[in-house]
């Protein structure tokens, strides 16, 4: 054999061992024949002669299946390599006619509760882990390598834009702000906001002074900076303090402005369109687009890093748990189990029967595409060990028949001659 996989190594060793056994037995027959000739033992000679004939004849028959004996192209030898195409046609026809038979398939499918067996198998943790390993080691990494990042990002961008365009943000904003026109929510929020602004103003008094100084004319030599900054600070502080009073004129004007704005958002289609356009314009900015593109990079990196953890992978554990959950659920869901079994019994049966010729042709064409020598070697590897028993039996049975013939011959001479 030119190429042998590790799993076939034991078969190769077993085949060689049986060949040695058969050859050794034939060698014993030859040795007995020499002893019989030398010591002139007729009975042993008859046994050994017939044993050699039987062993050699069966050796020839077994070898002739796979190759030309001794490399001599004797007629009707190397049957499997030379008749490969006919074997393929006969095998395809046999499978399609004998196995894909409605009556036989219906009986087998009726006996076989596929849903029950599948649920039992899938609910086993070891089996679920095997499937999860295939998914996380082969399928998911294969998908990640196959798909192009640009296509995924383009798809995310298109879906994101489509979803945003279908959303009426104006209605959402109006609905969200509607409670502000009622009750004390608006007043409380505004008061809290003014408190925060007043506090921030006090905390940033030095910053205001620096800003004022940077904005005053150079020729003032800083003489008016302090007065101006104090005036600005005090003015702003007085404005905020007065605005915090719900009864003040400033607060009333602020309330009117907020009420009018909320009313426009609620009732003005033009205002809603402006809000929508403002949000969509914001989403269209390069920074936002880069962030959206980075979503796929983050997802892909997270998946890859998780899969590298092997048995500790969260994805693998989730897939395994999902498979076990499905298997356990299938045991309790009799309706789903019946649907699966009915599909196997009806739909799958119809598919097999409607395509029996296609299946037969597929088997035939597949066998025809194989290399004759390779087919012969593979078949010999699978059944050659058992065929060596033919050689062994041929040697032993041949010897016994030789003894029987010798005995009949002696009886004939004794009683008749």
Short mmCIF file of C-alpha atoms in Angstrom, two decimals:
data_model
loop_
_atom_site.label_atom_id
_atom_site.label_comp_id
_atom_site.label_asym_id
_atom_site.label_seq_id
_atom_site.Cartn_x
_atom_site.Cartn_y
_atom_site.Cartn_z
CA UNK A 1 0.00 0.00 0.00
CA UNK A 2 1.44 3.38 -0.97
CA UNK A 3 -0.43 5.52 1.53
CA UNK A 4 -1.76 4.17 4.83
CA UNK A 5 -3.57 6.18 7.49
CA UNK A 6 -3.04 5.50 11.18
CA UNK A 7 -6.51 3.99 11.60
CA UNK A 8 -5.76 1.46 8.83
CA UNK A 9 -2.43 0.42 10.33
CA UNK A 10 -3.99 -2.29 12.51
CA UNK A 11 -5.86 -3.66 9.48
CA UNK A 12 -2.64 -3.81 7.49
CA UNK A 13 -0.90 -5.70 10.30
CA UNK A 14 -3.80 -8.16 10.61
CA UNK A 15 -3.83 -8.75 6.83
CA UNK A 16 -0.09 -9.41 6.72
CA UNK A 17 -0.36 -11.77 9.69
CA UNK A 18 -3.09 -13.83 8.01
CA UNK A 19 -1.12 -13.94 4.76
CA UNK A 20 1.89 -15.29 6.68
CA UNK A 21 -0.32 -17.90 8.37
CA UNK A 22 -1.76 -19.08 5.06
CA UNK A 23 1.69 -19.14 3.44
CA UNK A 24 3.16 -20.98 6.45
CA UNK A 25 0.47 -23.66 6.21
CA UNK A 26 1.23 -24.08 2.52
CA UNK A 27 4.91 -24.32 3.43
CA UNK A 28 4.06 -27.09 5.92
CA UNK A 29 2.26 -28.96 3.14
CA UNK A 30 5.34 -28.65 0.92
CA UNK A 31 7.58 -29.89 3.77
CA UNK A 32 5.26 -32.86 4.36
CA UNK A 33 5.37 -33.65 0.66
CA UNK A 34 9.18 -33.73 0.72
CA UNK A 35 9.14 -35.95 3.83
CA UNK A 36 6.58 -38.28 2.23
CA UNK A 37 8.68 -38.64 -0.95
CA UNK A 38 11.90 -39.15 0.97
CA UNK A 39 10.50 -41.70 3.42
CA UNK A 40 8.04 -43.15 0.88
CA UNK A 41 4.85 -42.59 2.93
CA UNK A 42 1.97 -42.88 0.40
CA UNK A 43 -0.79 -41.60 2.72
CA UNK A 44 1.22 -38.51 3.71
CA UNK A 45 2.13 -37.97 0.08
CA UNK A 46 -1.54 -38.04 -0.94
CA UNK A 47 -2.47 -35.57 1.83
CA UNK A 48 0.40 -33.14 1.10
CA UNK A 49 -0.09 -33.22 -2.67
CA UNK A 50 -3.78 -32.40 -2.40
CA UNK A 51 -3.07 -29.78 0.30
CA UNK A 52 -0.54 -28.04 -1.96
CA UNK A 53 -2.95 -28.09 -4.90
CA UNK A 54 -5.78 -26.72 -2.76
CA UNK A 55 -3.63 -24.04 -1.12
CA UNK A 56 -2.06 -22.87 -4.39
CA UNK A 57 -5.41 -22.91 -6.22
CA UNK A 58 -7.10 -20.82 -3.54
CA UNK A 59 -4.11 -18.48 -3.37
CA UNK A 60 -4.51 -17.93 -7.09
CA UNK A 61 -8.26 -17.34 -6.70
CA UNK A 62 -7.85 -14.80 -3.88
CA UNK A 63 -5.00 -12.91 -5.53
CA UNK A 64 -6.84 -12.88 -8.88
CA UNK A 65 -9.56 -10.74 -7.28
CA UNK A 66 -7.17 -7.87 -6.62
CA UNK A 67 -4.25 -8.18 -9.06
CA UNK A 68 -2.51 -10.38 -11.61
CA UNK A 69 -0.87 -13.36 -9.81
CA UNK A 70 2.92 -12.95 -9.88
CA UNK A 71 2.34 -9.93 -12.14
CA UNK A 72 1.43 -12.18 -15.08
CA UNK A 73 -1.59 -10.77 -17.00
CA UNK A 74 -3.48 -14.06 -17.05
CA UNK A 75 -6.96 -13.86 -18.55
CA UNK A 76 -9.75 -13.11 -16.06
CA UNK A 77 -7.48 -12.02 -13.22
CA UNK A 78 -7.23 -8.63 -11.43
CA UNK A 79 -11.02 -8.73 -11.51
CA UNK A 80 -11.75 -5.76 -9.24
CA UNK A 81 -9.47 -3.20 -10.99
CA UNK A 82 -10.49 -4.27 -14.51
CA UNK A 83 -14.20 -4.69 -13.77
CA UNK A 84 -14.47 -1.57 -11.59
CA UNK A 85 -17.00 0.18 -13.82
CA UNK A 86 -19.26 -2.87 -14.07
CA UNK A 87 -19.02 -3.33 -10.30
CA UNK A 88 -20.05 0.30 -9.80
CA UNK A 89 -23.07 -0.06 -12.08
CA UNK A 90 -24.15 -3.30 -10.42
CA UNK A 91 -23.64 -1.82 -6.94
CA UNK A 92 -25.67 1.29 -7.79
CA UNK A 93 -28.45 -0.80 -9.29
CA UNK A 94 -28.43 -3.18 -6.33
CA UNK A 95 -28.68 -0.37 -3.77
CA UNK A 96 -31.43 1.50 -5.63
CA UNK A 97 -33.51 -1.62 -6.23
CA UNK A 98 -32.96 -3.60 -3.04
CA UNK A 99 -32.38 -0.96 -0.36
CA UNK A 100 -34.55 1.88 -1.72
CA UNK A 101 -37.65 -0.28 -1.78
CA UNK A 102 -40.90 1.27 -0.45
CA UNK A 103 -42.08 -1.78 1.47
CA UNK A 104 -38.72 -2.41 3.13
CA UNK A 105 -38.13 1.25 3.93
CA UNK A 106 -41.59 1.71 5.43
CA UNK A 107 -41.08 -1.26 7.75
CA UNK A 108 -37.67 -0.03 8.90
CA UNK A 109 -38.79 3.58 9.34
CA UNK A 110 -41.85 2.46 11.28
CA UNK A 111 -39.63 0.53 13.68
CA UNK A 112 -37.06 3.32 14.00
CA UNK A 113 -38.08 6.12 16.39
CA UNK A 114 -35.66 8.74 15.13
CA UNK A 115 -36.85 11.54 17.44
CA UNK A 116 -36.40 9.39 20.55
CA UNK A 117 -32.93 8.23 19.55
CA UNK A 118 -31.89 11.74 18.53
CA UNK A 119 -33.13 13.26 21.81
CA UNK A 120 -31.32 10.62 23.87
CA UNK A 121 -28.12 11.17 21.92
CA UNK A 122 -28.26 14.97 21.97
CA UNK A 123 -29.07 15.17 25.68
CA UNK A 124 -25.81 13.39 26.55
CA UNK A 125 -23.19 15.96 27.58
CA UNK A 126 -20.34 14.19 25.77
CA UNK A 127 -22.28 14.12 22.50
CA UNK A 128 -23.35 17.75 22.84
CA UNK A 129 -19.71 18.69 23.48
CA UNK A 130 -18.64 16.83 20.32
CA UNK A 131 -21.09 18.82 18.20
CA UNK A 132 -20.14 22.06 19.97
CA UNK A 133 -16.46 21.33 19.26
CA UNK A 134 -17.18 20.90 15.56
CA UNK A 135 -19.11 24.17 15.55
CA UNK A 136 -16.49 26.19 17.46
CA UNK A 137 -13.35 24.61 15.96
CA UNK A 138 -14.40 24.28 12.32
CA UNK A 139 -17.67 26.01 11.43
CA UNK A 140 -17.44 29.40 13.19
CA UNK A 141 -13.73 30.04 12.39
CA UNK A 142 -14.40 28.91 8.82
CA UNK A 143 -17.24 31.41 8.51
CA UNK A 144 -15.11 34.22 9.99
CA UNK A 145 -12.34 33.48 7.48
CA UNK A 146 -14.72 33.23 4.53
CA UNK A 147 -16.75 36.40 4.96
CA UNK A 148 -15.21 39.77 4.04
CA UNK A 149 -15.10 42.40 6.79
CA UNK A 150 -15.98 45.12 4.28
CA UNK A 151 -19.18 43.31 3.30
CA UNK A 152 -20.25 42.88 6.93
CA UNK A 153 -19.53 46.53 7.75
CA UNK A 154 -21.41 47.65 4.65
CA UNK A 155 -24.33 45.46 5.67
CA UNK A 156 -24.36 46.87 9.22
CA UNK A 157 -24.21 50.42 7.87
CA UNK A 158 -27.10 49.78 5.47
CA UNK A 159 -29.24 48.10 8.14
CA UNK A 160 -28.45 50.81 10.67
CA UNK A 161 -29.33 53.59 8.23
CA UNK A 162 -32.50 51.80 7.10
CA UNK A 163 -33.69 51.34 10.68
CA UNK A 164 -32.92 54.96 11.60
CA UNK A 165 -34.76 56.31 8.55
CA UNK A 166 -37.82 54.26 9.48
CA UNK A 167 -37.92 55.77 12.99
CA UNK A 168 -39.82 59.03 13.55
CA UNK A 169 -37.61 60.57 16.23
CA UNK A 170 -39.84 63.64 16.34
CA UNK A 171 -42.77 61.55 17.58
CA UNK A 172 -40.54 59.84 20.14
CA UNK A 173 -39.19 63.16 21.44
CA UNK A 174 -42.72 64.61 21.57
CA UNK A 175 -43.98 61.57 23.45
CA UNK A 176 -41.06 61.67 25.87
CA UNK A 177 -41.42 65.41 26.54
CA UNK A 178 -45.21 65.44 26.84
CA UNK A 179 -45.16 64.78 30.64
CA UNK A 180 -43.09 67.95 31.06
CA UNK A 181 -46.13 70.05 30.08
CA UNK A 182 -48.12 68.61 32.96
CA UNK A 183 -47.73 68.57 36.73
CA UNK A 184 -44.64 69.61 38.65
CA UNK A 185 -42.10 67.49 36.75
CA UNK A 186 -41.04 70.35 34.50
CA UNK A 187 -40.72 72.82 37.40
CA UNK A 188 -38.64 70.41 39.46
CA UNK A 189 -36.33 69.57 36.55
CA UNK A 190 -35.84 73.25 35.70
CA UNK A 191 -35.13 74.14 39.33
CA UNK A 192 -32.56 71.34 39.59
CA UNK A 193 -30.94 72.49 36.35
CA UNK A 194 -30.70 76.10 37.58
CA UNK A 195 -29.20 74.88 40.88
CA UNK A 196 -26.51 72.97 38.98
CA UNK A 197 -25.77 76.00 36.78
CA UNK A 198 -25.52 78.28 39.85
CA UNK A 199 -23.16 75.85 41.56
CA UNK A 200 -20.97 75.50 38.46
CA UNK A 201 -20.86 79.28 38.09
CA UNK A 202 -19.50 79.65 41.64
CA UNK A 203 -16.94 76.89 41.12
CA UNK A 204 -15.63 78.51 37.93
CA UNK A 205 -15.35 82.13 39.11
CA UNK A 206 -11.59 82.19 38.46
CA UNK A 207 -12.11 80.79 34.95
CA UNK A 208 -14.60 83.59 34.21
CA UNK A 209 -12.10 86.18 35.43
CA UNK A 210 -9.41 84.74 33.10
CA UNK A 211 -11.79 84.72 30.14
CA UNK A 212 -12.77 88.34 30.77
CA UNK A 213 -9.12 89.37 31.06
CA UNK A 214 -8.30 87.64 27.78
CA UNK A 215 -11.14 89.50 26.07
CA UNK A 216 -10.52 93.07 27.39
CA UNK A 217 -8.46 95.58 25.35
CA UNK A 218 -4.72 95.43 25.90
CA UNK A 219 -4.54 99.21 26.52
CA UNK A 220 -6.65 98.93 29.70
CA UNK A 221 -3.58 97.34 31.37
CA UNK A 222 -5.89 95.07 33.40
CA UNK A 223 -7.40 97.97 35.37
CA UNK A 224 -10.96 97.19 34.31
CA UNK A 225 -10.59 93.38 34.30
CA UNK A 226 -11.68 92.86 37.89
CA UNK A 227 -14.64 95.20 37.66
CA UNK A 228 -15.84 93.65 34.41
CA UNK A 229 -15.42 90.04 35.61
CA UNK A 230 -17.23 90.83 38.88
CA UNK A 231 -20.01 92.49 36.93
CA UNK A 232 -20.37 89.51 34.62
CA UNK A 233 -20.30 87.02 37.49
CA UNK A 234 -22.73 88.95 39.66
CA UNK A 235 -25.09 89.51 36.75
CA UNK A 236 -25.20 85.84 35.88
CA UNK A 237 -25.61 84.84 39.53
CA UNK A 238 -28.51 87.28 40.02
CA UNK A 239 -30.16 85.98 36.84
CA UNK A 240 -29.94 82.36 38.03
CA UNK A 241 -31.11 83.20 41.55
CA UNK A 242 -34.13 85.03 40.20
CA UNK A 243 -34.86 82.24 37.70
CA UNK A 244 -34.95 79.73 40.56
CA UNK A 245 -37.92 81.61 42.04
CA UNK A 246 -41.08 80.10 40.44
CA UNK A 247 -42.90 83.43 40.80
CA UNK A 248 -40.24 85.58 39.14
CA UNK A 249 -40.72 87.20 35.74
CA UNK A 250 -37.65 85.48 34.33
CA UNK A 251 -38.94 82.08 35.46
CA UNK A 252 -42.34 82.79 33.90
CA UNK A 253 -40.66 83.67 30.57
CA UNK A 254 -38.53 80.51 30.72
CA UNK A 255 -41.65 78.45 31.43
CA UNK A 256 -43.42 80.06 28.47
CA UNK A 257 -40.47 79.32 26.18
CA UNK A 258 -40.31 75.69 27.27
CA UNK A 259 -44.08 75.33 26.92
CA UNK A 260 -44.02 76.79 23.40
CA UNK A 261 -41.08 74.56 22.41
CA UNK A 262 -42.80 71.44 23.71
CA UNK A 263 -46.01 72.45 21.95
CA UNK A 264 -44.11 72.83 18.66
CA UNK A 265 -42.45 69.46 19.09
CA UNK A 266 -45.83 67.90 19.81
CA UNK A 267 -47.91 69.58 17.12
CA UNK A 268 -45.54 70.94 14.46
CA UNK A 269 -44.60 68.53 11.68
CA UNK A 270 -41.87 70.93 10.61
CA UNK A 271 -40.26 70.74 14.06
CA UNK A 272 -40.40 66.93 14.03
CA UNK A 273 -38.72 66.88 10.62
CA UNK A 274 -35.97 69.15 11.94
CA UNK A 275 -35.39 66.82 14.90
CA UNK A 276 -35.24 63.80 12.58
CA UNK A 277 -32.81 65.52 10.23
CA UNK A 278 -30.64 66.67 13.12
CA UNK A 279 -30.33 63.10 14.47
CA UNK A 280 -29.71 61.62 11.02
CA UNK A 281 -27.07 64.30 10.29
CA UNK A 282 -25.38 63.43 13.57
CA UNK A 283 -25.38 59.72 12.71
CA UNK A 284 -23.88 60.53 9.31
CA UNK A 285 -20.78 62.12 10.84
CA UNK A 286 -17.48 60.33 10.28
CA UNK A 287 -16.92 59.72 14.00
CA UNK A 288 -20.26 57.96 14.33
CA UNK A 289 -19.69 55.95 11.13
CA UNK A 290 -16.27 54.86 12.40
CA UNK A 291 -17.88 53.76 15.65
CA UNK A 292 -20.49 51.71 13.76
CA UNK A 293 -17.75 50.09 11.67
CA UNK A 294 -15.87 49.26 14.85
CA UNK A 295 -18.84 47.26 16.14
CA UNK A 296 -18.03 44.35 13.79
CA UNK A 297 -14.31 44.51 14.64
CA UNK A 298 -15.14 44.28 18.33
CA UNK A 299 -17.59 41.41 17.78
CA UNK A 300 -15.11 39.47 15.64
CA UNK A 301 -12.26 40.02 18.10
CA UNK A 302 -14.44 38.93 21.03
CA UNK A 303 -15.53 35.76 19.20
CA UNK A 304 -11.95 34.89 18.20
CA UNK A 305 -10.58 35.46 21.70
CA UNK A 306 -13.35 33.36 23.22
CA UNK A 307 -12.88 30.46 20.79
CA UNK A 308 -9.14 30.37 21.60
CA UNK A 309 -10.03 29.35 25.16
CA UNK A 310 -10.90 25.83 23.95
CA UNK A 311 -13.04 23.93 26.43
CA UNK A 312 -13.40 27.08 28.53
CA UNK A 313 -14.96 28.97 25.62
CA UNK A 314 -18.26 30.60 26.57
CA UNK A 315 -19.53 30.11 23.03
CA UNK A 316 -18.73 26.39 23.11
CA UNK A 317 -20.42 25.99 26.49
CA UNK A 318 -23.47 27.89 25.25
CA UNK A 319 -23.72 25.78 22.09
CA UNK A 320 -23.33 22.57 24.12
CA UNK A 321 -25.97 23.67 26.63
CA UNK A 322 -28.31 24.65 23.80
CA UNK A 323 -27.93 21.23 22.17
CA UNK A 324 -28.59 19.43 25.47
CA UNK A 325 -31.56 21.70 26.12
CA UNK A 326 -32.95 20.85 22.69
CA UNK A 327 -32.43 17.13 23.30
CA UNK A 328 -34.13 17.25 26.71
CA UNK A 329 -36.93 19.39 25.34
CA UNK A 330 -37.52 16.96 22.49
CA UNK A 331 -38.10 14.15 25.00
CA UNK A 332 -40.96 16.08 26.56
CA UNK A 333 -42.37 17.63 23.39
CA UNK A 334 -44.36 14.76 21.91
CA UNK A 335 -45.83 16.99 19.21
CA UNK A 336 -42.39 17.95 17.88
CA UNK A 337 -41.21 14.33 18.15
CA UNK A 338 -44.19 13.16 16.09
CA UNK A 339 -43.51 15.85 13.49
CA UNK A 340 -39.88 14.74 13.17
CA UNK A 341 -40.82 11.07 12.91
CA UNK A 342 -43.55 11.82 10.38
CA UNK A 343 -41.07 13.84 8.34
CA UNK A 344 -38.66 10.90 8.34
CA UNK A 345 -41.39 8.42 7.50
CA UNK A 346 -43.17 10.46 4.83
CA UNK A 347 -41.15 13.30 3.38
CA UNK A 348 -37.75 11.64 3.57
CA UNK A 349 -39.22 8.40 2.21
CA UNK A 350 -40.66 10.28 -0.76
CA UNK A 351 -37.35 12.04 -1.40
CA UNK A 352 -35.44 8.74 -1.34
CA UNK A 353 -37.92 6.92 -3.59
CA UNK A 354 -38.21 9.79 -6.06
CA UNK A 355 -34.43 9.96 -6.34
CA UNK A 356 -33.56 6.26 -6.18
CA UNK A 357 -32.23 6.29 -9.75
CA UNK A 358 -30.20 9.42 -9.04
CA UNK A 359 -28.75 7.75 -5.94
CA UNK A 360 -27.93 4.61 -7.91
CA UNK A 361 -26.28 6.67 -10.66
CA UNK A 362 -24.35 8.63 -8.02
CA UNK A 363 -22.96 5.41 -6.53
CA UNK A 364 -22.10 4.09 -9.98
CA UNK A 365 -20.38 7.29 -11.13
CA UNK A 366 -18.52 7.58 -7.82
CA UNK A 367 -17.12 4.06 -8.10
CA UNK A 368 -16.20 4.69 -11.74
CA UNK A 369 -14.25 7.80 -10.75
CA UNK A 370 -12.07 5.82 -8.34
CA UNK A 371 -8.63 4.62 -9.35
CA UNK A 372 -8.76 0.86 -10.02
CA UNK A 373 -5.58 0.07 -8.09
CA UNK A 374 -6.66 2.20 -5.14
CA UNK A 375 -10.08 0.51 -5.01
CA UNK A 376 -8.42 -2.90 -5.12
CA UNK A 377 -6.05 -2.00 -2.27
CA UNK A 378 -8.84 -0.59 -0.12
CA UNK A 379 -11.06 -3.62 -0.62
CA UNK A 380 -8.19 -5.99 0.10
CA UNK A 381 -7.50 -4.06 3.28
CA UNK A 382 -11.13 -4.48 4.37
CA UNK A 383 -11.83 -8.10 3.35
CA UNK A 384 -8.38 -9.52 2.57
CA UNK A 385 -7.92 -10.83 6.12
CA UNK A 386 -11.05 -12.98 5.89
CA UNK A 387 -10.15 -14.15 2.39
CA UNK A 388 -6.94 -15.65 3.73
CA UNK A 389 -9.10 -18.21 5.52
CA UNK A 390 -10.07 -19.45 2.06
CA UNK A 391 -6.41 -20.24 1.44
CA UNK A 392 -6.07 -21.93 4.83
CA UNK A 393 -9.28 -23.90 4.35
CA UNK A 394 -8.25 -24.79 0.81
CA UNK A 395 -4.98 -26.23 2.06
CA UNK A 396 -6.62 -28.26 4.86
CA UNK A 397 -9.69 -29.38 2.91
CA UNK A 398 -7.51 -30.21 -0.09
CA UNK A 399 -5.35 -32.43 2.11
CA UNK A 400 -8.41 -34.20 3.59
CA UNK A 401 -9.87 -34.79 0.14
CA UNK A 402 -6.49 -36.16 -0.91
CA UNK A 403 -6.69 -38.63 2.00
CA UNK A 404 -10.24 -39.60 1.06
CA UNK A 405 -9.26 -40.21 -2.55
CA UNK A 406 -6.26 -42.21 -1.40
CA UNK A 407 -8.46 -44.28 0.90
CA UNK A 408 -11.02 -44.95 -1.83
CA UNK A 409 -8.22 -45.96 -4.16
CA UNK A 410 -6.81 -48.40 -1.57
CA UNK A 411 -10.25 -49.92 -0.92
CA UNK A 412 -10.75 -50.36 -4.64
CA UNK A 413 -7.44 -52.18 -5.01
CA UNK A 414 -8.11 -54.31 -1.92
CA UNK A 415 -11.64 -55.51 -2.75
CA UNK A 416 -11.75 -55.39 -6.53
CA UNK A 417 -8.30 -55.85 -7.94
#
